[in-house]
Coordinates of C-alpha atoms in Angstrom, one line a residue:
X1 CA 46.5 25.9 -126.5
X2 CA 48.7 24.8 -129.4
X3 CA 46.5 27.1 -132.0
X4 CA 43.0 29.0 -132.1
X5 CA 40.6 29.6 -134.8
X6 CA 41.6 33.2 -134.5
X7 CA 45.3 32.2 -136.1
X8 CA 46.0 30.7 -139.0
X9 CA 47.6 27.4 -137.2
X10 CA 44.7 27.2 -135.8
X11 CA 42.4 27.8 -138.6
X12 CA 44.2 24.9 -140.6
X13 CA 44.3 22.5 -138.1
X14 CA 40.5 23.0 -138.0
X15 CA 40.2 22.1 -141.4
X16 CA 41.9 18.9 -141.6
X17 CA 39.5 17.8 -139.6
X18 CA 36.4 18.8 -141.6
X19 CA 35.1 17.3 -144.3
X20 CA 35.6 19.3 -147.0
X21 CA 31.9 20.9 -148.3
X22 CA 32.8 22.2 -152.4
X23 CA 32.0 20.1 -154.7
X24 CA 31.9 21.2 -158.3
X25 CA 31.4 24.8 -157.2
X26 CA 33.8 27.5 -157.8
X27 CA 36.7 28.0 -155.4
X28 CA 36.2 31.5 -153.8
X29 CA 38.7 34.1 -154.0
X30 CA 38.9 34.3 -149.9
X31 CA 39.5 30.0 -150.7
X32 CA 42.4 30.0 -152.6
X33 CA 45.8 29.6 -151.2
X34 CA 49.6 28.7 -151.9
X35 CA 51.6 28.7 -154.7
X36 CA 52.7 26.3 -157.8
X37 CA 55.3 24.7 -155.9
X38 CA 53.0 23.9 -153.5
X39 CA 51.6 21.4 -156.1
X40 CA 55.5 19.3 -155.7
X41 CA 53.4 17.4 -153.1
X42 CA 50.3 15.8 -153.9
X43 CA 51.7 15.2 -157.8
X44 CA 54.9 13.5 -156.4
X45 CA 53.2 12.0 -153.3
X46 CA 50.9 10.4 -155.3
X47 CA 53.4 8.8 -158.2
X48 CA 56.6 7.6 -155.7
X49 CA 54.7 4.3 -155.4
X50 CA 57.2 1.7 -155.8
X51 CA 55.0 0.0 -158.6
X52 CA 57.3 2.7 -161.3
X53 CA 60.2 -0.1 -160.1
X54 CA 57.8 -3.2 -161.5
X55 CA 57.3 -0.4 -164.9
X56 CA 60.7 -1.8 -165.6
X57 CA 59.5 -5.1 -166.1
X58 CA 56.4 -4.0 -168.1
X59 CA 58.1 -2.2 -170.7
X60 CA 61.1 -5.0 -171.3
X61 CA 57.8 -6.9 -171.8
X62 CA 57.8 -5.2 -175.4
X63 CA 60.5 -7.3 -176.3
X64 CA 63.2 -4.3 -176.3
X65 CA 66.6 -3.3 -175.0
X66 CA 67.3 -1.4 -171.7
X67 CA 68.6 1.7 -173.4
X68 CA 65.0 1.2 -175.6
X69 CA 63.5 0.9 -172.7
X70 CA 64.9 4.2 -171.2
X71 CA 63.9 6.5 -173.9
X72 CA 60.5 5.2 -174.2
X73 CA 60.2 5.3 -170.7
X74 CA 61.8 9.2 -170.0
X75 CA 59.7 10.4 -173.3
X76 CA 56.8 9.2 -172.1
X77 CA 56.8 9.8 -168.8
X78 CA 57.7 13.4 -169.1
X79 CA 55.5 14.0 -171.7
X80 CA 52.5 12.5 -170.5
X81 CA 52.3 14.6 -167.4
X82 CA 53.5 17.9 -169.6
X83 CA 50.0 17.3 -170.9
X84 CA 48.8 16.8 -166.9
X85 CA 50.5 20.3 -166.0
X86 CA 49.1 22.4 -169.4
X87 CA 45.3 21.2 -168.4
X88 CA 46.3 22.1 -164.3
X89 CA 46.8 25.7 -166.0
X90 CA 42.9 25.5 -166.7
X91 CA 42.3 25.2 -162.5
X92 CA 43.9 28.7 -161.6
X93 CA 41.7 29.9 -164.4
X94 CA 39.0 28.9 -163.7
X95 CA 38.8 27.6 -160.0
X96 CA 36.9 24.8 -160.7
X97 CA 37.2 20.8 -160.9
X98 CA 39.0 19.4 -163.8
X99 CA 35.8 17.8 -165.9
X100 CA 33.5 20.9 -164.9
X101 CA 36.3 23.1 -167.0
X102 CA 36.0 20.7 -169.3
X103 CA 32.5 22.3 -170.1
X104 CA 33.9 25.3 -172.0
X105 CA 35.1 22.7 -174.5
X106 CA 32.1 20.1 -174.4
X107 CA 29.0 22.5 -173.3
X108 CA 27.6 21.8 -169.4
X109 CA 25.7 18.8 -170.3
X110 CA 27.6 17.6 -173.0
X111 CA 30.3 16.9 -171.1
X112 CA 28.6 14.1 -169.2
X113 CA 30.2 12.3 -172.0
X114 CA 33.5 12.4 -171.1
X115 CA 32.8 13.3 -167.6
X116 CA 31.3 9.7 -167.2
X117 CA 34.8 8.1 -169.3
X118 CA 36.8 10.3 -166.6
X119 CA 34.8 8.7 -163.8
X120 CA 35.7 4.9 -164.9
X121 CA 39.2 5.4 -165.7
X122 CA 39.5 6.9 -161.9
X123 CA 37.6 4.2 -160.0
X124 CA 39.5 1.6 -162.4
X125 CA 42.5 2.9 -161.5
X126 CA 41.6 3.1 -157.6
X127 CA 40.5 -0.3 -157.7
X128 CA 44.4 -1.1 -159.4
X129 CA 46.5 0.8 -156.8
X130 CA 44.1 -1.0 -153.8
X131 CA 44.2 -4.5 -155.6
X132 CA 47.8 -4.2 -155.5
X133 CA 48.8 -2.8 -152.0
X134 CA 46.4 -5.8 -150.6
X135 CA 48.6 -8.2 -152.8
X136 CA 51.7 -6.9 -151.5
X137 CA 50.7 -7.1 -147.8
X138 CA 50.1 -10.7 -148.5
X139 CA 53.2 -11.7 -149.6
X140 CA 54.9 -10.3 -147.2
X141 CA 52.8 -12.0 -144.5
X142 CA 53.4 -15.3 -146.0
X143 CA 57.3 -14.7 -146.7
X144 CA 57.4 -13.9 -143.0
X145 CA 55.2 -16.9 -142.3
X146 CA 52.4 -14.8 -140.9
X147 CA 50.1 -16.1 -143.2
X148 CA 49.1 -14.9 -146.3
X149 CA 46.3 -16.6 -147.3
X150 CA 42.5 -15.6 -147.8
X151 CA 42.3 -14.2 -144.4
X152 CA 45.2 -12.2 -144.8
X153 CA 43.8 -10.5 -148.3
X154 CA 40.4 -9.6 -146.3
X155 CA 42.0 -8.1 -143.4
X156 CA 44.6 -6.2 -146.1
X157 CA 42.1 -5.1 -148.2
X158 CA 39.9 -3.8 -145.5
X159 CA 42.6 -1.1 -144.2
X160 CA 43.6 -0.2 -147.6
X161 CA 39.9 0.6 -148.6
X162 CA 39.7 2.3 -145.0
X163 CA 42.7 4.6 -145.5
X164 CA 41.8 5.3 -149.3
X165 CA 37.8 6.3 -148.5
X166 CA 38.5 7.9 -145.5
X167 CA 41.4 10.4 -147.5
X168 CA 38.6 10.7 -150.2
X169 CA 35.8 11.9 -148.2
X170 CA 37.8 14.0 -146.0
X171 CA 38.8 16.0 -149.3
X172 CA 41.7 18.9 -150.0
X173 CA 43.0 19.9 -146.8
X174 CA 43.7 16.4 -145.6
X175 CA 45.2 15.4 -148.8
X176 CA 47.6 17.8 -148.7
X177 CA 48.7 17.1 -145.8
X178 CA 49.0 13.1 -145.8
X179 CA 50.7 13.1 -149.5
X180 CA 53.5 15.5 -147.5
X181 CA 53.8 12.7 -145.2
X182 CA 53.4 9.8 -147.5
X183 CA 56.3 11.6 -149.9
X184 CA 58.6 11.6 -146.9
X185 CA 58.2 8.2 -146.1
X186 CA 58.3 6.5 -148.8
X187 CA 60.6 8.3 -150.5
X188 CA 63.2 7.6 -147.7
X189 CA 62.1 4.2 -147.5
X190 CA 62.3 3.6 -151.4
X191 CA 66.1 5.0 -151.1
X192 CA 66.7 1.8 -148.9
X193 CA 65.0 -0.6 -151.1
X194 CA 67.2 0.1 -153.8
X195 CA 70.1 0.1 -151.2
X196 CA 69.2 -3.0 -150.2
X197 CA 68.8 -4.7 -154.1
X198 CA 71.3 -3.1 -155.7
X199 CA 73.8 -5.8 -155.9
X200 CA 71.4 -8.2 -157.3
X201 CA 71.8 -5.9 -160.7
X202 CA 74.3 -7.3 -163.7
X203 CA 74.9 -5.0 -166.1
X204 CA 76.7 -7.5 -168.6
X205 CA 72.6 -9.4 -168.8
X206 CA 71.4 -6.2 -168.9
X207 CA 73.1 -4.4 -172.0
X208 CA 72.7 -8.3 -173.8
X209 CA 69.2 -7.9 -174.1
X210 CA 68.9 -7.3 -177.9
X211 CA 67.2 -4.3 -179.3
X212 CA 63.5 -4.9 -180.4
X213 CA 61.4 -3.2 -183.4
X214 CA 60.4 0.3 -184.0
X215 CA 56.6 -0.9 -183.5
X216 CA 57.9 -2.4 -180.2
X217 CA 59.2 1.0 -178.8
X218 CA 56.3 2.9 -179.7
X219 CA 54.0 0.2 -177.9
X220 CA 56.3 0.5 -175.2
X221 CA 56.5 4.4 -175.5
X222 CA 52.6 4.5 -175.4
X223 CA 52.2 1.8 -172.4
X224 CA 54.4 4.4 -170.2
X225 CA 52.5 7.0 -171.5
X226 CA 49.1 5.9 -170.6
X227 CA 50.4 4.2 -167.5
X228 CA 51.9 7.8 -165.7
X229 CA 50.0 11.3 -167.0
X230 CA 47.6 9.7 -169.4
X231 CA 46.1 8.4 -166.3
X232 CA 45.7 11.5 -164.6
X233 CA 44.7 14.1 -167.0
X234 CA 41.5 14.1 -166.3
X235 CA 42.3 15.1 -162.8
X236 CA 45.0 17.5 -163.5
X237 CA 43.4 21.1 -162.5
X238 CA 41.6 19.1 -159.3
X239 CA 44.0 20.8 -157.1
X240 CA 45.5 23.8 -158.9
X241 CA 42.1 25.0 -158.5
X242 CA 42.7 25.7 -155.3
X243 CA 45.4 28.7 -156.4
X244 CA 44.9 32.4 -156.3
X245 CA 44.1 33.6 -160.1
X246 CA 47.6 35.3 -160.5
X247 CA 50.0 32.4 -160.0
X248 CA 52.4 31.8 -162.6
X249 CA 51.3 29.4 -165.4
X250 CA 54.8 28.7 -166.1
X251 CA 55.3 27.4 -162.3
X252 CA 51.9 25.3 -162.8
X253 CA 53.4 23.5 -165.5
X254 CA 56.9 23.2 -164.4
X255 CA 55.6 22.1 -160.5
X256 CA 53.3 20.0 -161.6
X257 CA 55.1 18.1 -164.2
X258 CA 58.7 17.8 -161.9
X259 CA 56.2 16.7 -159.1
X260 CA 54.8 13.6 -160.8
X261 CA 57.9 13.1 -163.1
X262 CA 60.5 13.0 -161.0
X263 CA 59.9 9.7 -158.8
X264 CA 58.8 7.4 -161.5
X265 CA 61.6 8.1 -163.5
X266 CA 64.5 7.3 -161.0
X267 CA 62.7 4.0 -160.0
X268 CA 61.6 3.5 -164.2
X269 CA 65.1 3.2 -164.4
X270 CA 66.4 1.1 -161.3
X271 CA 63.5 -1.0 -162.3
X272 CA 65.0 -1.8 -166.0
X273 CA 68.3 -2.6 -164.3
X274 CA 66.6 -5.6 -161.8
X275 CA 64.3 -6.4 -164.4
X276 CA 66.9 -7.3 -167.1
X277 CA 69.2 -8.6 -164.8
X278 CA 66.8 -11.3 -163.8
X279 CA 64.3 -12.8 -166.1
X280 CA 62.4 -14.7 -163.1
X281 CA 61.8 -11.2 -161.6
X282 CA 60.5 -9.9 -164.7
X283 CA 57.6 -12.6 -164.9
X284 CA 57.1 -12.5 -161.4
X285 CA 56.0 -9.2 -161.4
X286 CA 53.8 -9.6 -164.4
X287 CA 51.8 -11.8 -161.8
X288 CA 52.1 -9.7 -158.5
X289 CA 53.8 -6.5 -159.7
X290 CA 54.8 -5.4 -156.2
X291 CA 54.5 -8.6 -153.9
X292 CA 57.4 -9.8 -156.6
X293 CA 59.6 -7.2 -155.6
X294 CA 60.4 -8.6 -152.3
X295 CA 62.4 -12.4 -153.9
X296 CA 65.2 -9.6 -153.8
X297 CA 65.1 -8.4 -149.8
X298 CA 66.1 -9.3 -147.0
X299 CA 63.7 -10.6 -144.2
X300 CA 64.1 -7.5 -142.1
X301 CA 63.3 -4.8 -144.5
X302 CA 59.7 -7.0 -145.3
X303 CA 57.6 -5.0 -142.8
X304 CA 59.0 -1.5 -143.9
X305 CA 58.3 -2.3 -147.6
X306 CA 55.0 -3.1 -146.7
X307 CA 54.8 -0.2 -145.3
X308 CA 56.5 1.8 -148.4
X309 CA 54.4 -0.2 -150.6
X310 CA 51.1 0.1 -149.4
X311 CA 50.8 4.4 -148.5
X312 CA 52.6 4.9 -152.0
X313 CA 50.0 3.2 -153.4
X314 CA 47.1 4.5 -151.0
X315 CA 49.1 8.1 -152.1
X316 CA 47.9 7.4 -155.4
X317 CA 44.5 5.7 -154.7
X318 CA 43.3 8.9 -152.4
X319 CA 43.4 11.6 -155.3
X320 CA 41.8 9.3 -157.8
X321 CA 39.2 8.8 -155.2
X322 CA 38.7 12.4 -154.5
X323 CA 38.7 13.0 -158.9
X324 CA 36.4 10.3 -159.1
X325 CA 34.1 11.8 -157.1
X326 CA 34.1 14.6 -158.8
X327 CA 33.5 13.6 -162.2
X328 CA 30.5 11.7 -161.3
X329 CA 28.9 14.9 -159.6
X330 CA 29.9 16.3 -163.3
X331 CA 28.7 13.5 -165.1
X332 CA 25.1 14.2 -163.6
X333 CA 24.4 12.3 -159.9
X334 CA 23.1 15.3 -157.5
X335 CA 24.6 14.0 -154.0
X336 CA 27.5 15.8 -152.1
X337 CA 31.0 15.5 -152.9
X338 CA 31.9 13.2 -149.8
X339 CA 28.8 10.9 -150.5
X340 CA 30.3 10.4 -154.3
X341 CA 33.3 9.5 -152.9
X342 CA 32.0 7.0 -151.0
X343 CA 30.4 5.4 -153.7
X344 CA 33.5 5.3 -155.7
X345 CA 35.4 3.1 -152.8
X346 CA 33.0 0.8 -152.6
X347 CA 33.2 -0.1 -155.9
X348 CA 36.9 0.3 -155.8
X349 CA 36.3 -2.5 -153.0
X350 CA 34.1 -4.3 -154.8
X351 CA 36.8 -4.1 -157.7
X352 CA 39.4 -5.0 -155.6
X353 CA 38.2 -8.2 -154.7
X354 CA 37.8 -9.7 -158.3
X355 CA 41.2 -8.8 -159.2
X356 CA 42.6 -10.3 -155.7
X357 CA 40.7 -13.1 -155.5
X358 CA 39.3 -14.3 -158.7
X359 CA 41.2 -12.9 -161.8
X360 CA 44.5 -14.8 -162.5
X361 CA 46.0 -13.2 -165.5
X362 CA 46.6 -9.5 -163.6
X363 CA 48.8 -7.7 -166.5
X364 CA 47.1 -9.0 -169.5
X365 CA 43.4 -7.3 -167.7
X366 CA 45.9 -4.4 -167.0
X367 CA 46.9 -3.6 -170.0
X368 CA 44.3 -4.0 -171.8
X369 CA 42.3 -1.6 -169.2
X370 CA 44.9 1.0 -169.7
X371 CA 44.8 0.5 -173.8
X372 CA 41.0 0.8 -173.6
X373 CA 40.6 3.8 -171.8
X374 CA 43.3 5.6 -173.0
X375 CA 42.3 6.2 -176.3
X376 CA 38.9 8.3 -175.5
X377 CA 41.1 10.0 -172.8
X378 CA 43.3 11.0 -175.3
X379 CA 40.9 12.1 -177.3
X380 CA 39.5 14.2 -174.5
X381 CA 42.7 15.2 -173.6
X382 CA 43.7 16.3 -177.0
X383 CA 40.5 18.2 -177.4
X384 CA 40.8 19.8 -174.1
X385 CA 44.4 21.1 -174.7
X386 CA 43.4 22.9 -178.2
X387 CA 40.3 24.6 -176.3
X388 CA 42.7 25.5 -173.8
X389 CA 45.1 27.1 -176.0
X390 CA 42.4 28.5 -177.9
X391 CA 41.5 30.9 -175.5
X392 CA 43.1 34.3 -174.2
X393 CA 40.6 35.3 -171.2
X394 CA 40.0 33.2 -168.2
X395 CA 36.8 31.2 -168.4
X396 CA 33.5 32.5 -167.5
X397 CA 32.9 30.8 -164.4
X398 CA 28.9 31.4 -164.0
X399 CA 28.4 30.0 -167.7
X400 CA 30.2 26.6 -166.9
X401 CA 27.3 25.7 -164.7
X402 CA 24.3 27.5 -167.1
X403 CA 23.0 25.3 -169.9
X404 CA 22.2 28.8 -171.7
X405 CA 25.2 30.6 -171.1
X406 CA 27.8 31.2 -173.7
X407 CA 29.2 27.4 -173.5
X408 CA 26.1 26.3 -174.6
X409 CA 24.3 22.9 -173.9
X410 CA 25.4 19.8 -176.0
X411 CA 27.0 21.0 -178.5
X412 CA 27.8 18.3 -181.4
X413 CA 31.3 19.4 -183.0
X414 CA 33.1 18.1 -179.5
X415 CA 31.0 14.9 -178.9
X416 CA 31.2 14.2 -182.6
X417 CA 35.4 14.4 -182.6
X418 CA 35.4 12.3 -179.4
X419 CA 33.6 10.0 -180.6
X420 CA 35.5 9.8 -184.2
X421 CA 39.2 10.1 -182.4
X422 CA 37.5 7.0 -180.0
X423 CA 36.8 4.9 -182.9
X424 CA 40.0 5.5 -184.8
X425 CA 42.0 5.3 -181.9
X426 CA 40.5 1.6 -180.8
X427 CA 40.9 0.3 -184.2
X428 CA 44.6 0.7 -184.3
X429 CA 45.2 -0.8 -180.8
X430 CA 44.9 -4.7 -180.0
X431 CA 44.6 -6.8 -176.8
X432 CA 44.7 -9.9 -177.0
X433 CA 45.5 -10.5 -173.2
X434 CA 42.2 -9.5 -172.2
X435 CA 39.6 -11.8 -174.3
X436 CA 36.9 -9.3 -173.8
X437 CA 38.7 -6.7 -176.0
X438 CA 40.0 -8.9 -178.9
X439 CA 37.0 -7.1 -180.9
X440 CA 39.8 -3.8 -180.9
X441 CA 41.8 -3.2 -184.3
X442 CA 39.8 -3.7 -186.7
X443 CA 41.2 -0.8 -188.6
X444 CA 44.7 -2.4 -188.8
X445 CA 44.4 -4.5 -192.0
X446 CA 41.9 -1.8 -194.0
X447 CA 45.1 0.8 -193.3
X448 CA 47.4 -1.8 -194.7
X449 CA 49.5 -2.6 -190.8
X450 CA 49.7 -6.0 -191.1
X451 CA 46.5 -6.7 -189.3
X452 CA 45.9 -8.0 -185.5
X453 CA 49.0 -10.5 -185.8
X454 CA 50.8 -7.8 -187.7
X455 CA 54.1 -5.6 -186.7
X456 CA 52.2 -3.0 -185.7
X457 CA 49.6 -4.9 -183.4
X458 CA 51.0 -4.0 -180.5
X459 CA 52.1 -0.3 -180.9
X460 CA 49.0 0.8 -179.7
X461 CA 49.0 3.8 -182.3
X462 CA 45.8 4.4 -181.5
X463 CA 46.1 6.0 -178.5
X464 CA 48.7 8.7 -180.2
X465 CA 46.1 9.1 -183.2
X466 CA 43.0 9.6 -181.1
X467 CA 45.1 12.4 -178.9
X468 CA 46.5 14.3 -182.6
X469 CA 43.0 13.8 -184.1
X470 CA 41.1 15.6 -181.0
X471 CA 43.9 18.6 -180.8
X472 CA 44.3 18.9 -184.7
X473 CA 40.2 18.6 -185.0
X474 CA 39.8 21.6 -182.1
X475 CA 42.3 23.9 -183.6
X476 CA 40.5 23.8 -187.3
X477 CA 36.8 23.4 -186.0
X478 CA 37.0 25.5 -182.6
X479 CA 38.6 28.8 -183.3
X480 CA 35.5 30.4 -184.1
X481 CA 33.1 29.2 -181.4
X482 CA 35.8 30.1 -178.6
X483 CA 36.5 33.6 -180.3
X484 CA 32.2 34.3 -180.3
X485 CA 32.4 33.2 -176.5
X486 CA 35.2 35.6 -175.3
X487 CA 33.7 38.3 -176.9
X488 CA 30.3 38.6 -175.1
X489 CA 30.4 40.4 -171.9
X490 CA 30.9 38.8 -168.7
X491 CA 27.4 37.2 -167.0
X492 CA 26.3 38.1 -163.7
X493 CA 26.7 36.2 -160.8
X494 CA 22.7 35.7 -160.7
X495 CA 22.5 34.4 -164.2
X496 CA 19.8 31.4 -164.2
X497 CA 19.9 27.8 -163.2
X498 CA 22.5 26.0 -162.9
X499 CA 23.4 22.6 -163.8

């Protein structure tokens, strides 16, 4: 036989084809495996999709230069999933989901709050990546004259949601292992994309494009930040979790922030360079961000950038899924893991069909979701981060689940900063794209910005002023409560109920 439970070969073939059974419990000792560089896979396997090319378009949609462009791009990027790797130090400490760590900050049912704000940022984004992989199978059918139509979309959007679920309820061990594939793939495959395209780029349109505002490159800088590590935050310890207590925190960081950097910015910037070399690409994409990237190709390279298109994004979709999951167990529903993430794809299904066959205006609802939900994220984020720094001993891993341990309940100085970063942060950020959310900014003519047709409309400060206000607001307000909680003694393993 190729491998027995009694080996390890055997032993991890086995579990790939198990669900997997933890949930928000602690990951045992005996469980936890690998090391930080083991983390290069699922980070960069799940951020290679070749939507980072169509980011190019996005952000020369702030009316700004390539070189603009660039910075606000490589700043926010890199900085955005710094953030992601600092909170994935909170997993090897504490061996637990993401928004269940979050407890220590928020109190174990306090942190419903955020936990149920995590939850809808993941299946939005799910129901995004899905939306968009049955687009692009679409229009390559109907440039290949397969179809393309309404059937096509069904029948596309049926094995995306397949492939996503199936990832999702399977859990860890299969994730692992299908983001090592899917990084191989399309990562090769992306190589030959921008083979293939490269000629179509003119540098002498592209260094023309004039130079925009300072409130333009910040809204740009904030788009690219909310679009890469703002986005998965939330989820950042999810699989760190899953490594033995003395791994380096240093390699956490520095894995997990290469991992998920290092693909979006080498197609952020071959996307600026096709973008602003053709200004029929760039609104193209604004309508089918990945479908648009095939005017460029020719007809034999359609099929493989189907295929590059759709598991970069399913690389993506699959560890939302699985976070999503998770954060509705944390945000209160008793059902098993697997069960939560089945309930999260069909509402990423659900999802997916009003963005593929109903809503016409894809980039303006974009936006404005990533605007929206960014600012309490960043707020949670920027909280979490100062709790996080706060504290010298690992976390007490029987009070995150006891309602009377040392975390405490609900406490109000966390909710209360949330929810004051939340409202500062959406009254200095505007959409207008999305008619549902025009009610946002109505701090920007009190604070003297010029208003919601002002300069600074579309900077989107908020979402940087709801991040400083919940890290600032932690450091000055937390100090004490985190020092009273390290210095009780640890609780025993038998320690009351558990929530």
């Amino acid at each position: 036989m190729a491998g027995s439970a009694d080996n390890p070969e055997g032993r991890a073939a086995a579990r790939q084809l198990q669900v997997e059974t933890h949930g928000l419990d602690v990951i045992g000792d005996t469980e936890r495996k690998g090391t930080p560089r083991t983390l290069f896979w699922p980070w960069f396997g799940a951020n290679v999709s070749i939507l980072g090319l169509s980011y190019g378009a996005f952000a020369l949609g702030f009316s700004i230069s390539f070189w603009q462009a660039l910075i606000a791009g490589v700043v926010g990027i890199v900085f955005s999933f710094l953030l992601c790797g600092f909170i994935a130090v909170a997993g090897k400490r504490g061996s637990a989901p993401t928004m269940v760590l979050g407890r220590a900050a928020y109190g174990v049912r306090g942190n419903r709050l955020p936990s149920v704000i995590s939850w809808v940022l993941t299946v939005g984004w799910e129901t995004v990546l899905c939306a968009l992989a049955t687009m692009a199978t679409a229009t390559v059918f109907s440039r290949l004259g397969w179809g393309g139509g309404t059937e096509t979309k069904v029948v596309a959007l049926i094995l995306v949601g397949a492939l996503t679920v199936v990832g999702g309820v399977m859990g860890f061990d299969l994730i692992m292992r299908l983001q090592a594939v899917i990084t191989v793939v399309t990562g090769v495959l992306t190589v030959v994309y921008v083979v293939l395209v490269a000629d179509h780029i003119h540098w002498s349109t592209v260094s023309a494009i004039p130079p925009g505002s300072t409130q333009e490159f910040i809204g740009a800088l904030v788009f690219m930040m909310t679009g890469f590590g703002l986005g998965w935050v939330n989820a950042a310890a999810d699989y760190s979790r899953y490594l033995p207590r003395g791994s380096s925190s240093r390699g956490v960081i520095g894995w997990t922030t290469f991992g998920a950097s290092v693909a979006p910015l080498l197609l952020l910037v071959f996307g600026l360079l096709l973008a602003g070399s053709s200004d029929k690409l760039g609104a193209a994409v604004a309508a089918d961000p990945i479908g648009a990237l095939t005017i460029l190709l020719p007809t034999w390279f359609l099929v493989p950038f189907a295929v590059v298109a759709v598991l970069g994004l399913v690389g993506g979709a699959v560890l939302d899924i699985y976070s999503s999951g998770l954060a509705l167990l944390s945000a209160g529903l008793r059902i098993p893991r697997y069960l939560a993430a089945l309930v999260d794809g069909v509402l990423m299904i659900a999802g997916s069909v009003y963005i593929v066959f109903v809503a016409d205006d894809f980039l303006g609802q974009f936006m404005g979701f990533l605007t929206t939900l960014g600012v309490p994220i960043a707020a949670w984020c920027g909280i979490m981060l100062a709790d996080l720094a706060l504290r010298r001993r690992d976390y007490d891993e029987t009070d995150l689940y006891r309602p009377s341990g040392r975390y405490g309940d609900i406490p109000l100085t966390p909710l209360l900063l949330t929810v004051a970063a939340t409202a500062l942060g959406w009254g200095l950020v505007t959409n207008s794209a999305a008619h549902w959310l025009t009610w946002q900014g109505y701090l920007l003519r009190p604070l003297g910005l010029g208003g919601k047709s002002g300069a600074w409309a579309y900077a989107n400060l908020g979402v940087l002023a709801a991040l400083a206000l919940g890290f600032l607001g932690t450091l000055a307000l937390g100090r004490a409560r985190v020092r009273g909680q390290e210095a009780q003694a640890p609780s025993p393993t038998d320690a009351g109920a558990v929530v």
